[in-house]
XYZ file of C-alpha atoms in Angstrom:
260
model
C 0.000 0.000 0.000
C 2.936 2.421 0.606
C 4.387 1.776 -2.274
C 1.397 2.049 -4.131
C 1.055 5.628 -2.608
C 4.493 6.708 -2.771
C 4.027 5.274 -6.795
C 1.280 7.774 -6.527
C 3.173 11.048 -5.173
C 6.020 10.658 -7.470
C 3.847 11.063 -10.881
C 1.786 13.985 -8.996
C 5.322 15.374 -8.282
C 6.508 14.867 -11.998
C 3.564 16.135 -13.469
C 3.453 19.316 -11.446
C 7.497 19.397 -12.316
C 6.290 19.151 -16.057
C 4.051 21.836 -15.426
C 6.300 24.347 -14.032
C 8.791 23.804 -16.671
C 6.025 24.150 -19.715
C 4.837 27.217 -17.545
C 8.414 28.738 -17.757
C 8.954 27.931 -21.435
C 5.795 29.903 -22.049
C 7.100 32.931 -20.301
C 9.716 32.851 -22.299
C 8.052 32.547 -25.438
C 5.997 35.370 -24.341
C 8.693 37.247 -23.539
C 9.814 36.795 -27.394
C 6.418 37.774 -28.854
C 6.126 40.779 -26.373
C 9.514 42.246 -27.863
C 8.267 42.421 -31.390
C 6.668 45.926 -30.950
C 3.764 47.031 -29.990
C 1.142 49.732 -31.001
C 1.279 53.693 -30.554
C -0.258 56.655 -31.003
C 0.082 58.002 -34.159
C 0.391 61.875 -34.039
C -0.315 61.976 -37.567
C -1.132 65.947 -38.853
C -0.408 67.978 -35.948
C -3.647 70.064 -36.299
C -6.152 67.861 -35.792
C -5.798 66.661 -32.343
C -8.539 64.493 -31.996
C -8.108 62.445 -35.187
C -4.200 61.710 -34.027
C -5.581 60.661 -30.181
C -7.803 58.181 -32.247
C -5.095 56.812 -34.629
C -2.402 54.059 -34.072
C 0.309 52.596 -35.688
C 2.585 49.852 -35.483
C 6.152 50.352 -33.949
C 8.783 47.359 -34.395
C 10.922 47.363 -31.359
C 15.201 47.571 -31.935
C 14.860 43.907 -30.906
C 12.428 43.010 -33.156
C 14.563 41.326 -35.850
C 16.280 39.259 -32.813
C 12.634 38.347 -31.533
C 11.513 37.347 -34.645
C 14.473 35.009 -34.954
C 13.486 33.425 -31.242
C 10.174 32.540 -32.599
C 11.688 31.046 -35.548
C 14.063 28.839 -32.885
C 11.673 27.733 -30.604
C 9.234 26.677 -33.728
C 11.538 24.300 -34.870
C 12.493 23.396 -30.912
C 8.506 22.645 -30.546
C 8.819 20.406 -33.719
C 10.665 17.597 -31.367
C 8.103 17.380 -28.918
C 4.460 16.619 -29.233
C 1.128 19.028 -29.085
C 2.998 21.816 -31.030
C 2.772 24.058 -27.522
C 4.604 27.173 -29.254
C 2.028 27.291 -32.516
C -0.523 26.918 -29.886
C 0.211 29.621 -28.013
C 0.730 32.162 -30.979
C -2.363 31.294 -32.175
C -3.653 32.277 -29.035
C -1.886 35.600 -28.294
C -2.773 35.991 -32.006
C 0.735 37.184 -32.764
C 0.587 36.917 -36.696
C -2.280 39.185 -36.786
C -1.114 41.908 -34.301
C 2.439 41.495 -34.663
C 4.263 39.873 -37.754
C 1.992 40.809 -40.228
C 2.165 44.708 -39.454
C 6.326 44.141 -39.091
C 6.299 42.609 -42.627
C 4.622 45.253 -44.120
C 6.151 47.919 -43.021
C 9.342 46.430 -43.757
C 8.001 45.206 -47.784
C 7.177 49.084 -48.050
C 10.777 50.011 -47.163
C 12.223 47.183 -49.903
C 9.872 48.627 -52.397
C 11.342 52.613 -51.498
C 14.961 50.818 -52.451
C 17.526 48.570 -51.377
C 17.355 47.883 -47.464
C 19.548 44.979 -46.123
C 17.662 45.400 -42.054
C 14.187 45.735 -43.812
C 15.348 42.740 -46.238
C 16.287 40.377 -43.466
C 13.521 41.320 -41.267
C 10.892 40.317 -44.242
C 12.485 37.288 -44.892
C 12.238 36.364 -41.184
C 8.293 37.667 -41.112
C 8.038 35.757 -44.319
C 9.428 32.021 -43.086
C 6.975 32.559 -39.692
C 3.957 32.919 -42.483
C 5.381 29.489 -44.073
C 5.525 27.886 -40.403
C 2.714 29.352 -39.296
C 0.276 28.467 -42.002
C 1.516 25.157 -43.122
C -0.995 22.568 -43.679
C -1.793 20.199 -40.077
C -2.842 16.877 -42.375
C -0.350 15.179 -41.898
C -1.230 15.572 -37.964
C -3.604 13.432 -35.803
C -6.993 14.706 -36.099
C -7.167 15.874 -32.193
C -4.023 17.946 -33.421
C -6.242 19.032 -36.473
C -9.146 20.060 -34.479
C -6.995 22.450 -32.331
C -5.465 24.062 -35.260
C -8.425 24.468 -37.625
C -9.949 27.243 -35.751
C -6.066 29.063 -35.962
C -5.672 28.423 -38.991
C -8.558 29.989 -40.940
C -8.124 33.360 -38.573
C -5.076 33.215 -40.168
C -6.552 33.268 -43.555
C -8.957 36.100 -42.726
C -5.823 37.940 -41.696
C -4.339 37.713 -44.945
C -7.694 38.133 -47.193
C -6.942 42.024 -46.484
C -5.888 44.539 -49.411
C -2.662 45.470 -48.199
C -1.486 42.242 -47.080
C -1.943 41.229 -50.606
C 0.301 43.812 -51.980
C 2.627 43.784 -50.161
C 3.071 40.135 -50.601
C 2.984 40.427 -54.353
C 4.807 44.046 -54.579
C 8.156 42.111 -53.203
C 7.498 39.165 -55.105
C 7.298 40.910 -58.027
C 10.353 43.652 -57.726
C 12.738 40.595 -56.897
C 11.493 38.495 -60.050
C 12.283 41.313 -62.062
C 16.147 40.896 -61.320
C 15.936 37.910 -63.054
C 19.797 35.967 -62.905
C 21.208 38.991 -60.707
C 18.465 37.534 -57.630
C 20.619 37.314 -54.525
C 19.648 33.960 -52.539
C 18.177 35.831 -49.491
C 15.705 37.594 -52.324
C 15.164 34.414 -54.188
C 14.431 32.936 -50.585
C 12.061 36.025 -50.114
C 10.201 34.850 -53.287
C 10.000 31.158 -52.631
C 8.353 31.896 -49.382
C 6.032 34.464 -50.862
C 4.841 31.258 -52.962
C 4.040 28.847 -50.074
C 2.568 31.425 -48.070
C -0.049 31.579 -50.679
C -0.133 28.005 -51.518
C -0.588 27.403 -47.544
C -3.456 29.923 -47.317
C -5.283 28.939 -50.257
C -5.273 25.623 -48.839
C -6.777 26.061 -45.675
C -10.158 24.381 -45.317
C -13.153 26.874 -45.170
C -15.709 24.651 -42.736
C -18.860 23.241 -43.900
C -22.057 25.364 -44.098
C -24.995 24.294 -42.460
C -28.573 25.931 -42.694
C -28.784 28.999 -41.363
C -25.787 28.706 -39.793
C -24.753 32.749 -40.266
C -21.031 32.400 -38.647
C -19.869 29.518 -40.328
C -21.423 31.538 -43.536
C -19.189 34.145 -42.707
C -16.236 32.015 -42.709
C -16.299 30.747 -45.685
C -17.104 34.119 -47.223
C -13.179 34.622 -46.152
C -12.174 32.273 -48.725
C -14.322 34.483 -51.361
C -12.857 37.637 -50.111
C -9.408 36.030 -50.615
C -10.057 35.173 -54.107
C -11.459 38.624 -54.720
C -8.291 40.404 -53.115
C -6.027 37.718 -55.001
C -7.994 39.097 -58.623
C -8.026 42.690 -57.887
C -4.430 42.736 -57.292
C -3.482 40.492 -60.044
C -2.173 37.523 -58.106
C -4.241 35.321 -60.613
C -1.601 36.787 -63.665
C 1.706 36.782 -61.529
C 1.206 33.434 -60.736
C 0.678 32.647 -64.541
C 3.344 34.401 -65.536
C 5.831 32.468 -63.001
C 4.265 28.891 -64.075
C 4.994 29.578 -67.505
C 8.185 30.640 -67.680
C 11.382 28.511 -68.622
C 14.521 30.386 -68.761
C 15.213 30.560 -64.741
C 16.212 27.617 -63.218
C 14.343 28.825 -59.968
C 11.069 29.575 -61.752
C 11.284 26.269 -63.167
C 11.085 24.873 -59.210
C 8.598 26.866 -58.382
C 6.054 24.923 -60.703
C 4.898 22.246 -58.468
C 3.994 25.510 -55.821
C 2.535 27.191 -58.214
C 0.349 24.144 -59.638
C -1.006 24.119 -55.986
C -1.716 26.966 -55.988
């Protein structure tokens, strides 16, 4: 019986062990996120003081490159173990919305300005956390599924926006345009670009039952993707890089591109 019970304290112990160390790791993933940047007020014209109190914008801290990096580390770090804690918890502090998203385009309007090495690497970084962040869960048991779904299509409201969309395309374009003289961190920049929109594209939209008005609403998402994807001329880019045969890259880019 004793050792039955003292069987008994020793999980309880290890369990609450386990739980103080995931508890910790979450801090300090937190910590990460929390050093991206964060919003302020944006003062805007000077003489109209009530439309700048109203009006924020998105500042990326002088860590924010670094941070972006962690997130990127303990990604792959969460890939070992099982339950994917880290994309969990992003999803749920809804970082990619409020935080990489707003860092990658201000940083695609700086590339598009002219050459910027910082604003370069700090796209690229937002860029790979889009790939890792939207990549498909199939291959994943379906209790892993069922906790990502719901992530997964805010994610694809979040980029079904205007100026997500250009931005996205605007670099994608500019760097295609160099043709032979593409550095690898551009052509990296590019290749990205592609998944992000094969990943999105691909996210299931959930079935509609009658009357059902918020499931209606999600799948109008998918719609209003389409609709941003045609107005900004995705539809012909895309085109343009399938058919095309004197780049070695573009010619790898095909099977992304047929996905899409």
């Amino acid at each position: 019986m004793l050792e039955q019970e003292d069987y008994t304290h020793t999980q309880e112990e290890e369990e609450a062990i386990v739980g103080q160390e995931i508890a910790r790791y979450r801090n300090i993933v937190l910590s990460a996120c929390s050093s991206l940047g964060n919003l302020q007020p944006d003062e805007g014209d000077a003489s109209d003081t009530q439309q700048a109190e109203n009006k924020m914008r998105y500042v990326p801290s002088p860590d924010c490159q670094a941070s972006l990096k962690d997130i990127k580390r303990y990604i792959q770090m969460d890939e070992q173990g099982e339950g994917k804690l880290v994309l969990q918890w992003l999803g749920e502090w809804q970082v990619l919305e409020k935080d990489i998203i707003p860092i990658f385009i201000i940083n695609a309007k700086r590339l598009i300005k002219g050459p910027d090495d910082l604003a370069l690497k700090t796209a690229v970084s937002c860029i790979e956390l889009f790939v890792f962040l939207t990549w498909s869960m199939d291959s994943e048991t379906d209790e892993v599924k069922m906790q990502f779904i719901r992530i997964l299509r805010s994610y694809k409201r979040a980029f079904a926006k205007d100026d997500v969309v250009f931005c996205l395309l605007a670099v994608a374009v500019m760097y295609t345009k160099r043709g032979s003289a593409l550095t690898d961190k551009e052509w990296m920049m590019v290749k990205g670009i592609m998944y992000v929109f094969r990943n999105i594209l691909a996210i299931p939209d959930p079935l509609v039952a009658p009357a059902a008005g918020s499931l209606t609403a999600q799948v109008e998402v998918h719609d209003r993707l389409i609709a941003v994807l045609d107005k900004q001329l995705a539809i012909d880019f895309f085109l343009a890089l399938a058919s095309s045969s004197d780049q070695r890259r573009l010619k790898d880019l095909r099977p992304t591109l047929l996905d899409i």
